[in-house]
Coordinates of C-alpha atoms and ligand atoms in Angstrom, one line a residue:
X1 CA -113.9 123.5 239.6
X2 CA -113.5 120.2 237.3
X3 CA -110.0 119.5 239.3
X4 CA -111.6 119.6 242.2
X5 CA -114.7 117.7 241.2
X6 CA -112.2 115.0 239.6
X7 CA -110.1 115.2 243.4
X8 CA -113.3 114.6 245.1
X9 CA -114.5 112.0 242.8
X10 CA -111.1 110.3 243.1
X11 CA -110.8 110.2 246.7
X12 CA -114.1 109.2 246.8
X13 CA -113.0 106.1 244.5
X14 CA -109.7 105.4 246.7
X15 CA -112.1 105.1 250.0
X16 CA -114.8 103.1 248.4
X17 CA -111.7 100.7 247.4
X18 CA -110.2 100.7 250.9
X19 CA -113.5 100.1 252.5
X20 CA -114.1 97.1 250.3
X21 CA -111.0 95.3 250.8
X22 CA -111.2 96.5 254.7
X23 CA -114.6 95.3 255.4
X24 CA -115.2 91.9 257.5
X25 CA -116.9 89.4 255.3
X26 CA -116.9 86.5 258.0
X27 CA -115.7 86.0 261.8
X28 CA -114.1 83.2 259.8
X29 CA -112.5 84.4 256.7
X30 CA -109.4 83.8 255.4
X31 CA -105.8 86.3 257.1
X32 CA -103.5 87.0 254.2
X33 CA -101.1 90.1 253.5
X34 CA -102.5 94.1 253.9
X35 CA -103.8 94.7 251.0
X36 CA -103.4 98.7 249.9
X37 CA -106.3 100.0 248.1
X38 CA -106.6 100.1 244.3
X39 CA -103.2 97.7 243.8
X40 CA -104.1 94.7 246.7
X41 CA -101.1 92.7 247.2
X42 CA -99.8 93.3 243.5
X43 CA -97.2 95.5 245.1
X44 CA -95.9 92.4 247.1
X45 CA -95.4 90.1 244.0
X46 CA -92.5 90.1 242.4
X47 CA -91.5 88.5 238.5
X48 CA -91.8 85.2 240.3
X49 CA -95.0 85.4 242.0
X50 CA -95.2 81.3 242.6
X51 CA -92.2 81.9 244.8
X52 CA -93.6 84.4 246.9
X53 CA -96.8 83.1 247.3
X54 CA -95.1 79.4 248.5
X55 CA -92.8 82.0 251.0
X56 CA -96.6 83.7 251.8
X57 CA -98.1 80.2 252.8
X58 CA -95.2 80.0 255.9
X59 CA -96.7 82.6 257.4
X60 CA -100.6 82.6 256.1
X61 CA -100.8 79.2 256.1
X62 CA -102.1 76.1 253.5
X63 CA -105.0 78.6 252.6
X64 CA -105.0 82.4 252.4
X65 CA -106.3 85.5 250.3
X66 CA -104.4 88.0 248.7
X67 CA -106.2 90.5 246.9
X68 CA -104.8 91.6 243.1
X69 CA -105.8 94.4 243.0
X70 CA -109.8 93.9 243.5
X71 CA -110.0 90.6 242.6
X72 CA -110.2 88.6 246.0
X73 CA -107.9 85.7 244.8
X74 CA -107.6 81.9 247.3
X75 CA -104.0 80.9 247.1
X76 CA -104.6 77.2 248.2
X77 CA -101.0 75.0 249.1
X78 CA -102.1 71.8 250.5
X79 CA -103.4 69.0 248.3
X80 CA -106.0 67.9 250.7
X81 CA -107.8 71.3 250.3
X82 CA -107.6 71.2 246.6
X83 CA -109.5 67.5 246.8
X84 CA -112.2 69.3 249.1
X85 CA -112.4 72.2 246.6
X86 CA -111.7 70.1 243.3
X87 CA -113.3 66.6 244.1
X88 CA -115.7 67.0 246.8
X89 CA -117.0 70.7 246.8
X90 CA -116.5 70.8 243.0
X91 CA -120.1 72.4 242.6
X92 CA -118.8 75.3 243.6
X93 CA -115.2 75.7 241.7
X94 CA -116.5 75.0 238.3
X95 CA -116.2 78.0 237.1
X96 CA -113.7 80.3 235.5
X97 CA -113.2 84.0 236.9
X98 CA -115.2 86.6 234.4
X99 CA -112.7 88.4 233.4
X100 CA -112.3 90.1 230.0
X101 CA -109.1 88.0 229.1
X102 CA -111.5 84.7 230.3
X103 CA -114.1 86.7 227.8
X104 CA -112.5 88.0 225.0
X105 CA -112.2 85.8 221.6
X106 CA -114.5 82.8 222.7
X107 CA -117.3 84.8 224.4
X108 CA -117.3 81.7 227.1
X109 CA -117.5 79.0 224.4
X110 CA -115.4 75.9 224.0
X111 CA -114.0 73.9 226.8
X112 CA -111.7 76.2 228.7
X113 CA -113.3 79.5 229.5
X114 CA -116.9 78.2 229.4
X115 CA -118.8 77.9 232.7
X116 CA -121.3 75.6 234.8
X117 CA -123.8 74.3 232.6
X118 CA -122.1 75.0 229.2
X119 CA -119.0 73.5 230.5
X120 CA -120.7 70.4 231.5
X121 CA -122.4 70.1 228.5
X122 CA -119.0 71.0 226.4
X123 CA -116.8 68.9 228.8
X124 CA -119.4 65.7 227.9
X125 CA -118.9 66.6 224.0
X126 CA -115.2 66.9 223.9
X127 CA -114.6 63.5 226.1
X128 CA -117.3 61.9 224.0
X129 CA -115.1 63.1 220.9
X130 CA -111.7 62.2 222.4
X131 CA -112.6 58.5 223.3
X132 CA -113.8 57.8 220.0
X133 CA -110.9 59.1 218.4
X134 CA -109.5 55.9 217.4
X135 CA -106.6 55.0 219.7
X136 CA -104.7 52.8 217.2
X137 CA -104.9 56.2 215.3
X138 CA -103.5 58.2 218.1
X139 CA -100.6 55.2 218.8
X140 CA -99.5 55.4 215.2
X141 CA -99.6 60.0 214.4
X142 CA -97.4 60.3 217.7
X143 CA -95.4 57.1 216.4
X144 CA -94.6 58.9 212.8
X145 CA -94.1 62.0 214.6
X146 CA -91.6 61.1 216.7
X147 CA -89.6 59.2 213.8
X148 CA -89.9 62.5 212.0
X149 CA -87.9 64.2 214.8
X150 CA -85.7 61.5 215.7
X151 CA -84.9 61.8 211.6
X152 CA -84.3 65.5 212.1
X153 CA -82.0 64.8 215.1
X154 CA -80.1 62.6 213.1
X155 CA -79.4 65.0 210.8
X156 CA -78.5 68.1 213.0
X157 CA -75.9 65.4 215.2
X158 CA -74.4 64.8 211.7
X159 CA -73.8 67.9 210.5
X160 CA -72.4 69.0 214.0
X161 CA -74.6 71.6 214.5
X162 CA -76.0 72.4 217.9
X163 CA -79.9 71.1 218.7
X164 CA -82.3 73.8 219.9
X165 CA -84.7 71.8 222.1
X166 CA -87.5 74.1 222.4
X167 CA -87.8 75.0 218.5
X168 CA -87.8 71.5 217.8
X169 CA -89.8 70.2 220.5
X170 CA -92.5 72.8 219.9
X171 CA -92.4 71.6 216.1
X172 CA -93.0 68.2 217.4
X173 CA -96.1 68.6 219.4
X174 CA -97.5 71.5 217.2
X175 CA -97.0 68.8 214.4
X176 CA -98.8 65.8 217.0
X177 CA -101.8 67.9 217.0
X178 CA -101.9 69.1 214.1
X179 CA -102.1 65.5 213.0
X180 CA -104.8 64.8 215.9
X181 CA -107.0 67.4 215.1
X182 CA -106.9 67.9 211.8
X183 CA -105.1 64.7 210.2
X184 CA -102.5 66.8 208.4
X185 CA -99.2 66.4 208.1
X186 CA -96.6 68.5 208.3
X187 CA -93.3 68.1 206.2
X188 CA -90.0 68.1 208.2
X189 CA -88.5 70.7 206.2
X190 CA -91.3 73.1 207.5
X191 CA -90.2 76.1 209.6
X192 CA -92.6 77.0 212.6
X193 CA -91.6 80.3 212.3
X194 CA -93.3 80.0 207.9
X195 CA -95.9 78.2 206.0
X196 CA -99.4 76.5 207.6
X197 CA -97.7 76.2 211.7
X198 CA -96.4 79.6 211.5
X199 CA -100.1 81.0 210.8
X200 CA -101.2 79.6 214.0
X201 CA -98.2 79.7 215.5
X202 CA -97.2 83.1 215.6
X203 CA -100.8 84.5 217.1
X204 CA -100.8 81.6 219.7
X205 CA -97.3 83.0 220.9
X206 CA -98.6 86.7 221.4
X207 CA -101.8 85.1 222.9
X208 CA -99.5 83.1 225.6
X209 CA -97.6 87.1 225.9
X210 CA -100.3 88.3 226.8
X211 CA -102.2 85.8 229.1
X212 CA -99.1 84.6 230.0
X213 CA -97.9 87.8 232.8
X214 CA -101.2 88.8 232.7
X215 CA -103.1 92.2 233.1
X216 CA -103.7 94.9 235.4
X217 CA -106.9 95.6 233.8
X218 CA -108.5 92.5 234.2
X219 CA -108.3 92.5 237.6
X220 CA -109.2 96.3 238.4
X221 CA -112.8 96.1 238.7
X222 CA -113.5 100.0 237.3
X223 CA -111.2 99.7 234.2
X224 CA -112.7 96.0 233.2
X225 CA -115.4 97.0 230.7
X226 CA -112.8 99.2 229.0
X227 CA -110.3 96.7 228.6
X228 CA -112.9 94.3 227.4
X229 CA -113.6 96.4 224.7
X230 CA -110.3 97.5 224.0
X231 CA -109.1 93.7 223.8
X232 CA -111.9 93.2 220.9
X233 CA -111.1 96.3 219.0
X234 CA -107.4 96.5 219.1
X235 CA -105.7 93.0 220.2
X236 CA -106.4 90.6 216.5
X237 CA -104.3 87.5 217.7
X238 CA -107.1 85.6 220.0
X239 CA -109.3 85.8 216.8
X240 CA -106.1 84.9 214.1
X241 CA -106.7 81.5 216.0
X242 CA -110.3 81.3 216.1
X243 CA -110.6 82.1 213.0
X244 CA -107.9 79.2 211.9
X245 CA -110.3 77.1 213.5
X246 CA -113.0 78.1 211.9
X247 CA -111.2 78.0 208.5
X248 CA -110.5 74.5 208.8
X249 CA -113.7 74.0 210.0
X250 CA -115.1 74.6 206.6
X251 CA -112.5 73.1 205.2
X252 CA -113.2 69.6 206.3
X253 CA -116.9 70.2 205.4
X254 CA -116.2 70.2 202.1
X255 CA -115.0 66.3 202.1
X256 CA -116.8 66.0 205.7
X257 CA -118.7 62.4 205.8
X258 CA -120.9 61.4 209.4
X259 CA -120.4 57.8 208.6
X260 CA -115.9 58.4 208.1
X261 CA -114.1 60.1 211.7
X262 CA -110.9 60.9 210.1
X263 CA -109.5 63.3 213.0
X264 CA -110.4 65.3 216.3
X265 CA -112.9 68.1 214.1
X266 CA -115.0 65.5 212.4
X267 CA -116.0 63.8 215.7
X268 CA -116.1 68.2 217.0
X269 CA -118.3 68.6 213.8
X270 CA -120.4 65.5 214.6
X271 CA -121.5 66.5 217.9
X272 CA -121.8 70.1 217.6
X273 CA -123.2 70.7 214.5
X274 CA -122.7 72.8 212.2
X275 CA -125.8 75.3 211.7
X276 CA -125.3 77.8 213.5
X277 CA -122.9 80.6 214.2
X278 CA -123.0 79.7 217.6
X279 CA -122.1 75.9 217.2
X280 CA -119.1 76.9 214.9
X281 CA -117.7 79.3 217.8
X282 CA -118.2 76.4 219.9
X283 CA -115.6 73.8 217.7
X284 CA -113.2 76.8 216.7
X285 CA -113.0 77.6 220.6
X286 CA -112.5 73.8 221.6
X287 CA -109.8 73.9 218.8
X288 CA -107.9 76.9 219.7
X289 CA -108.2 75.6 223.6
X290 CA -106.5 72.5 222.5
X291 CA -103.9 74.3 220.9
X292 CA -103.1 76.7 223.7
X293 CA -103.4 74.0 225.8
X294 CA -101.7 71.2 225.0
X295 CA -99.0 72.5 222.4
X296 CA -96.7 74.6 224.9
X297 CA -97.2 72.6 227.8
X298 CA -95.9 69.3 226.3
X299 CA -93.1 70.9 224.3
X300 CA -92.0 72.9 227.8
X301 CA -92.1 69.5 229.6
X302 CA -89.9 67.9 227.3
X303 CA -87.2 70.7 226.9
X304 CA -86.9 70.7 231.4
X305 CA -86.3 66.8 231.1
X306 CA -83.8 67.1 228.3
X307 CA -82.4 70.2 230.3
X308 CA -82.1 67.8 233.5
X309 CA -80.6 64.8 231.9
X310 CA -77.7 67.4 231.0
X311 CA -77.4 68.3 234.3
X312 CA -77.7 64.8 235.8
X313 CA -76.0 62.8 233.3
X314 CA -76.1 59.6 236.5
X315 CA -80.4 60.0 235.8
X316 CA -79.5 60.0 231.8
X317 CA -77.1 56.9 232.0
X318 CA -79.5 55.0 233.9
X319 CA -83.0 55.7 231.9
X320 CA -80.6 55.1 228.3
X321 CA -79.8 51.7 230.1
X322 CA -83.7 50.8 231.3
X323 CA -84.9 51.4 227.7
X324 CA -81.9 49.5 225.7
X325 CA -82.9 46.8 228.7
X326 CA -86.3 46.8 227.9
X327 CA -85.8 46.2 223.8
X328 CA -84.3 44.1 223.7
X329 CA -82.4 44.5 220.3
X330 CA -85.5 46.2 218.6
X331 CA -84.4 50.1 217.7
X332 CA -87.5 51.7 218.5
X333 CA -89.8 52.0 221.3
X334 CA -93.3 51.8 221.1
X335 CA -96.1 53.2 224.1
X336 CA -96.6 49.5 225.5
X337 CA -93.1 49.8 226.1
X338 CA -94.1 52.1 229.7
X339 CA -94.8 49.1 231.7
X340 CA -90.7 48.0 231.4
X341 CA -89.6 51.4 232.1
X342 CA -90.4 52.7 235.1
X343 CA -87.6 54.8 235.4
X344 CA -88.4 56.7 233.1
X345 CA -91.9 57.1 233.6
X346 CA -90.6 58.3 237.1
X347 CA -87.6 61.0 235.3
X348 CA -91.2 62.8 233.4
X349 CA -93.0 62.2 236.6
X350 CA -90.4 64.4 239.0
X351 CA -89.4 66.7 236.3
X352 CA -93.2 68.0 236.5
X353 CA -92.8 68.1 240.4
X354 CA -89.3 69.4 240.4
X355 CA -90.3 71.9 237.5
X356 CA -93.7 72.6 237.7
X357 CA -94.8 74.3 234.1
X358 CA -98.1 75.5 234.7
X359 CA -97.7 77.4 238.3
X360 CA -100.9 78.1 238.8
X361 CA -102.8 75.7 236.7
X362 CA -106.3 77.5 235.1
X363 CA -107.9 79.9 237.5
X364 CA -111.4 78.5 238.8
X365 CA -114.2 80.7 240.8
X366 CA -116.8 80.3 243.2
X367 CA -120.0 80.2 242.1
X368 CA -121.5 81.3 246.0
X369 CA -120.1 81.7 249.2
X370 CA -118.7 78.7 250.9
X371 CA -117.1 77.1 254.4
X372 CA -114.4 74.3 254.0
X373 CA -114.2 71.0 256.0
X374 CA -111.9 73.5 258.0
X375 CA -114.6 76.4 258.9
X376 CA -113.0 78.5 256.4
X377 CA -114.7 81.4 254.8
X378 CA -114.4 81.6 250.6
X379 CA -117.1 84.1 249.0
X380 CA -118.6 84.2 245.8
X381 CA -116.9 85.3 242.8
X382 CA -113.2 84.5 244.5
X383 CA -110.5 83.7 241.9
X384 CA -109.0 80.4 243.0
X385 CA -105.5 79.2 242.2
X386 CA -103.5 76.1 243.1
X387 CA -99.6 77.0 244.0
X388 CA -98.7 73.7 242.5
X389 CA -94.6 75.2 243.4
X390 CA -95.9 74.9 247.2
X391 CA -97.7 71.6 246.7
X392 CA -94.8 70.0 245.3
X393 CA -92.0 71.5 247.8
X394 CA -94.0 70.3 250.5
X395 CA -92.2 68.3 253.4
X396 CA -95.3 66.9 254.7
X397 CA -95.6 64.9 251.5
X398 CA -92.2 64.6 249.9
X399 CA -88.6 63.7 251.9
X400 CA -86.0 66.0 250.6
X401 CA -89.0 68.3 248.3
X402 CA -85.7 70.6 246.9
X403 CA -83.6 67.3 245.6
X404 CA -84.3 66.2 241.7
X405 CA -84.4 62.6 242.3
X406 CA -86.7 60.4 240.2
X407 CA -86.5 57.6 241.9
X408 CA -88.6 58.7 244.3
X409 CA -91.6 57.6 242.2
X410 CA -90.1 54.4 241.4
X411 CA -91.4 52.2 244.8
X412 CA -94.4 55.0 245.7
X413 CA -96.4 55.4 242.1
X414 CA -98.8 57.8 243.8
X415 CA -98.5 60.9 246.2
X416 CA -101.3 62.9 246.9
X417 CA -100.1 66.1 246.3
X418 CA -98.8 65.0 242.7
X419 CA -101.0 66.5 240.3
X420 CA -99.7 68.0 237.4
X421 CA -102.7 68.1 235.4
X422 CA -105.2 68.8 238.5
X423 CA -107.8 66.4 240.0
X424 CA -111.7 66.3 239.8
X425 CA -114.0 66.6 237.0
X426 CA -112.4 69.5 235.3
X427 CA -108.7 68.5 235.1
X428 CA -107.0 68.2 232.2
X429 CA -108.9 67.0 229.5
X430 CA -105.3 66.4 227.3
X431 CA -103.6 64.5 230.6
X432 CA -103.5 60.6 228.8
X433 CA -102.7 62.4 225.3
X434 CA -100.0 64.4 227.2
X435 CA -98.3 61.4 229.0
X436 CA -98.2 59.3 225.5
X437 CA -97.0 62.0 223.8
X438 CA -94.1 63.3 226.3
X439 CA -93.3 59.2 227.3
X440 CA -93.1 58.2 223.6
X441 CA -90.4 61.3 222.3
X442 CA -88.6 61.3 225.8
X443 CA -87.8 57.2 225.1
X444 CA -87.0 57.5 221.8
X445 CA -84.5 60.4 222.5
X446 CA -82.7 59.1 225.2
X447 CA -82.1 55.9 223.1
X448 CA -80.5 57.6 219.9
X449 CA -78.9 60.4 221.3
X450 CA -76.5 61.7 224.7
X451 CA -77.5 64.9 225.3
X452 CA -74.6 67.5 226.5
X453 CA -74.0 70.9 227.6
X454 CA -72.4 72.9 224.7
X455 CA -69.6 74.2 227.3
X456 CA -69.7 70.8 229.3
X457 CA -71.0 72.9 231.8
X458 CA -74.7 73.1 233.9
X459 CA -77.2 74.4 232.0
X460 CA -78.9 77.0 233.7
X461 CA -82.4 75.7 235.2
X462 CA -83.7 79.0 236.5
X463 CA -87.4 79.7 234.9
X464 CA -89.3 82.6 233.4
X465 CA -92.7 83.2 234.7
X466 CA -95.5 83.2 232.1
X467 CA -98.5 81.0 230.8
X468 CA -96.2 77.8 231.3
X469 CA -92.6 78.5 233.2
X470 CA -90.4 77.5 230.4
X471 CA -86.2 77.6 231.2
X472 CA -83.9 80.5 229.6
X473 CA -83.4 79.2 225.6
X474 CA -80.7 77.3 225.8
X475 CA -78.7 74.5 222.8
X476 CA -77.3 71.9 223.9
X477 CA -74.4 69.1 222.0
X478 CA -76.2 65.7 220.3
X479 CA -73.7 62.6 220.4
X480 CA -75.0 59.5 218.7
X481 CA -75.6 56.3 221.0
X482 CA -74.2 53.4 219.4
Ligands
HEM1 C1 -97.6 68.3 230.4 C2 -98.6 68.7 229.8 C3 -99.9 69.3 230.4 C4 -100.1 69.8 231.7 C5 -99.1 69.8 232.8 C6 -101.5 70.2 231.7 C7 -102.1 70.8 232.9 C8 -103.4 71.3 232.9 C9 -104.0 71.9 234.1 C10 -103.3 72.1 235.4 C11 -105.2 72.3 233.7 C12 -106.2 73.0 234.6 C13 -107.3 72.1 235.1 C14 -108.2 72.8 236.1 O1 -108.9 73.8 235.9 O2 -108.1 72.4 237.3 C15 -105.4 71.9 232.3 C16 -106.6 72.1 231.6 C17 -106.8 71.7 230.3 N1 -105.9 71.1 229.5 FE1 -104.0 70.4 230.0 N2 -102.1 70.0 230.5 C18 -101.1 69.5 229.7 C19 -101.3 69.1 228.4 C20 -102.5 69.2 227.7 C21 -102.8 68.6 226.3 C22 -101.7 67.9 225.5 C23 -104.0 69.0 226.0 C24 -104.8 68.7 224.7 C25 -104.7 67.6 224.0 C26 -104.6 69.7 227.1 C27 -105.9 70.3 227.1 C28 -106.4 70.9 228.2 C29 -107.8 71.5 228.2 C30 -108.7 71.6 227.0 C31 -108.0 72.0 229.5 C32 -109.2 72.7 230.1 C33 -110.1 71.7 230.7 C34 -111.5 72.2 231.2 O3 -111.6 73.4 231.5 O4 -112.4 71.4 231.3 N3 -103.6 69.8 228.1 N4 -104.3 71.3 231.9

């Protein structure tokens, strides 16, 4: 009898499903792939979903829907839909999906997983905080960062050892921000993988696991309220970096002086306040969000230029020239150093088109059912994601999209469907920080070292899906420049 009610009860589910994924919601909705209930379009997906969704758009078009599992998700391929949705109609994209993972740890607080009228209001603190951060005092942390790695560098290329990109690279912007947001520094002999990075490093890397393929759970609407509770019960690493935030939140209390903005959490602690529980989840959000935000993505920029200057030694040759050009005897470059190098402001520029790192961005969602400029159909609650793989292999708007060739950016400094860090109010609050960070180690690299394959062959430049598409590890030969 309870086998048959649980049959019953479980066809009754499947059919519910079906119907609901089945049903017309407009004469003008969007087509897409046949979804099967329960799973969607999950089953269509493979390890390198960016890919098939860019193959998807060929025969869907610039926008369609796919459903994973029961979360109707907007797969949007064109950049002049993305300025409709982002710029223009951005009322109604401000938001993140509600989804446990979106949930968990921050309870919507901070600046990444908060929504609409939070968001604004901890969007206007954040930029508030960021452009009063001094910017002589930003020039000169990324400046004695980079001589820190260039020092390490020199070292490694002496002893003849072989340079791992990513561990060092992810030392050098975990360092940069460490510096930013805390004003501490952080010895060269320290290992990311010990001492006071490896406490925030280690959780941040099982958060990126786990956001980074992403879950079943959060997008199967009957099993969400389990796995919400399952991911505050069980899963600790979310909170290990909260609660380093909050740590060093009263940390800097104790010396903590309104009139003296020594880093990122004194202006956070300025405008927040400090009082209640709720204000401190709001500053240890908005630090772990800059930390999962802005520490992999860099470092994975960095290590896909270094890995295409070894596999286009004519593009390395020519950017070591611009930059020994442009010093003109001095041994150092400094940021205001960009405006002489174009070249290889345009080498970071079609790496991040070439390689895209974040292939999906951030999710948004609609906060009510929408047409587009087009007549199309979006409802409420849709996940949307931007294929930024399809926007940047896009004939219509690049000649030869599958060719790595940085000079296309040298005459055309804009192209509408370059945007790495998105467009509209909600883009990437990190995107000038980024750029001086990634311009001002790139530079300085390419002018002390030659960077070589360890077998003087191709490095492989195949990616691994997850939070940021990083390459397979690979180490690679340093040769001094003279
Ligand atoms: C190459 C490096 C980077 C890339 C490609 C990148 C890209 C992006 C993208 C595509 C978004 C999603 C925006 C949207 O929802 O439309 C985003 C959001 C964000 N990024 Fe970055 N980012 C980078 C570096 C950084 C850095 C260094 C920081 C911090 C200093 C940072 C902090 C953030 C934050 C806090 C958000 C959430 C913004 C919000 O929800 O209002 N990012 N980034």
């Amino acid at each position: 009898m309870i086998i048959e009610i649980i049959i019953y009860l479980f066809l009754f589910y499947v059919l519910h499903n079906a119907y609901s994924k089945y049903k017309k919601l407009n004469n003008n909705q969007l087509s897409g792939p046949f979804p099967i209930p329960i799973l969607g379009n999950i089953y269509q997906l493979s390890d390198l979903p960016h890919l098939d969704l860019t193959r998807m758009s060929s025969k869907y078009g610039k926008i369609f829907r796919i459903y994973l599992a029961d979360l109707y998700t907007v797969i949007v391929c064109d950049p002049i839909i993305v300025r409709e949705i982002f710029v223009e109609k951005f009322d109604n994209f401000i938001d993140r999906p509600k989804i446990p993972s979106v949930k968990h740890g921050t309870f919507f607080h901070g600046t990444v997983s908060s929504m609409n009228e939070d968001w604004r209001n901890n969007r206007e603190i954040v930029g508030k905080a960021m452009r009063k951060t001094n910017l002589k005092h930003i020039y000169e942390l990324l400046d004695d960062q980079v001589d820190l790695l260039i020092e390490k560098m020199k070292l490694i290329e002496s002893s003849g050892e072989q340079f791992d990109p990513r561990y060092y690279l992810t030392k050098f912007t975990m360092s940069a921000m460490f510096k930013y947001i805390f004003n501490e520094d952080v010895s060269n002999d320290e290992d990311i993988n010990n001492g006071q990075l490896a406490k925030l490093m280690k959780p941040m890397q099982k958060v990126f696991k786990d956001f980074g393929t992403g879950s079943l759970f959060d997008v199967l609407e009957i099993a969400r309220p389990m796995y919400f509770l399952y991911l505050e019960w069980f899963t600790t690493h979310y909170y290990e970096v909260i609660n380093f935030g909050k740590m060093k939140i009263f940390e800097h209390l104790k010396t903590y002086n309104p009139e003296v903005q020594r880093d990122l959490m004194d202006l956070l602690i300025k405008e927040y306040g400090t009082d209640t529980d709720d204000q401190i989840l709001s500053i240890s959000s908005t630090v772990s969000d800059f930390f999962l935000a802005g520490v992999d993505t860099s470092s994975t920029t960095l290590e896909l230029v270094v890995l295409m200057l070894i596999n286009y030694p004519e593009y390395q040759e020519k950017a070591y020239n611009e930059i020994k050009s442009a010093l003109n005897g001095r041994d150092k470059v400094i940021l205001s150093d960009r405006q002489s190098t174009p070249f290889i402001v345009s080498l970071f520029k079609e790496t991040l088109r070439y390689k895209p790192i974040s292939p999906f961005g951030l999710p948004r969602s609609t906060t009510n059912d929408i047409f587009l400029n087009g007549g199309q159909f979006i409802p409420k609650n849709a996940q949307i994601l931007i294929n930024y793989h399809a926007l940047s292999r896009n004939e219509e708007y690049y000649d030869n999209p599958n060719e790595f060739n940085p000079n296309r950016f040298l005459n055309s400094d804009s192209n509408i469907a370059f945007m790495p860090f998105s467009i509209g109010p909600r883009n990437c609050v990190g995107s000038n920080f980024a750029q001086d960070e990634i311009y001002i180690a790139l530079s300085n690299m390419i002018l002390n070292f030659k960077f070589k394959s360890i077998d003087g062959k191709q490095v492989d430049e195949s990616q691994t899906y997850g939070l940021t598409l990083k390459p397979n590890p690979f180490k690679l030969i340093l040769e001094k420049r003279k």
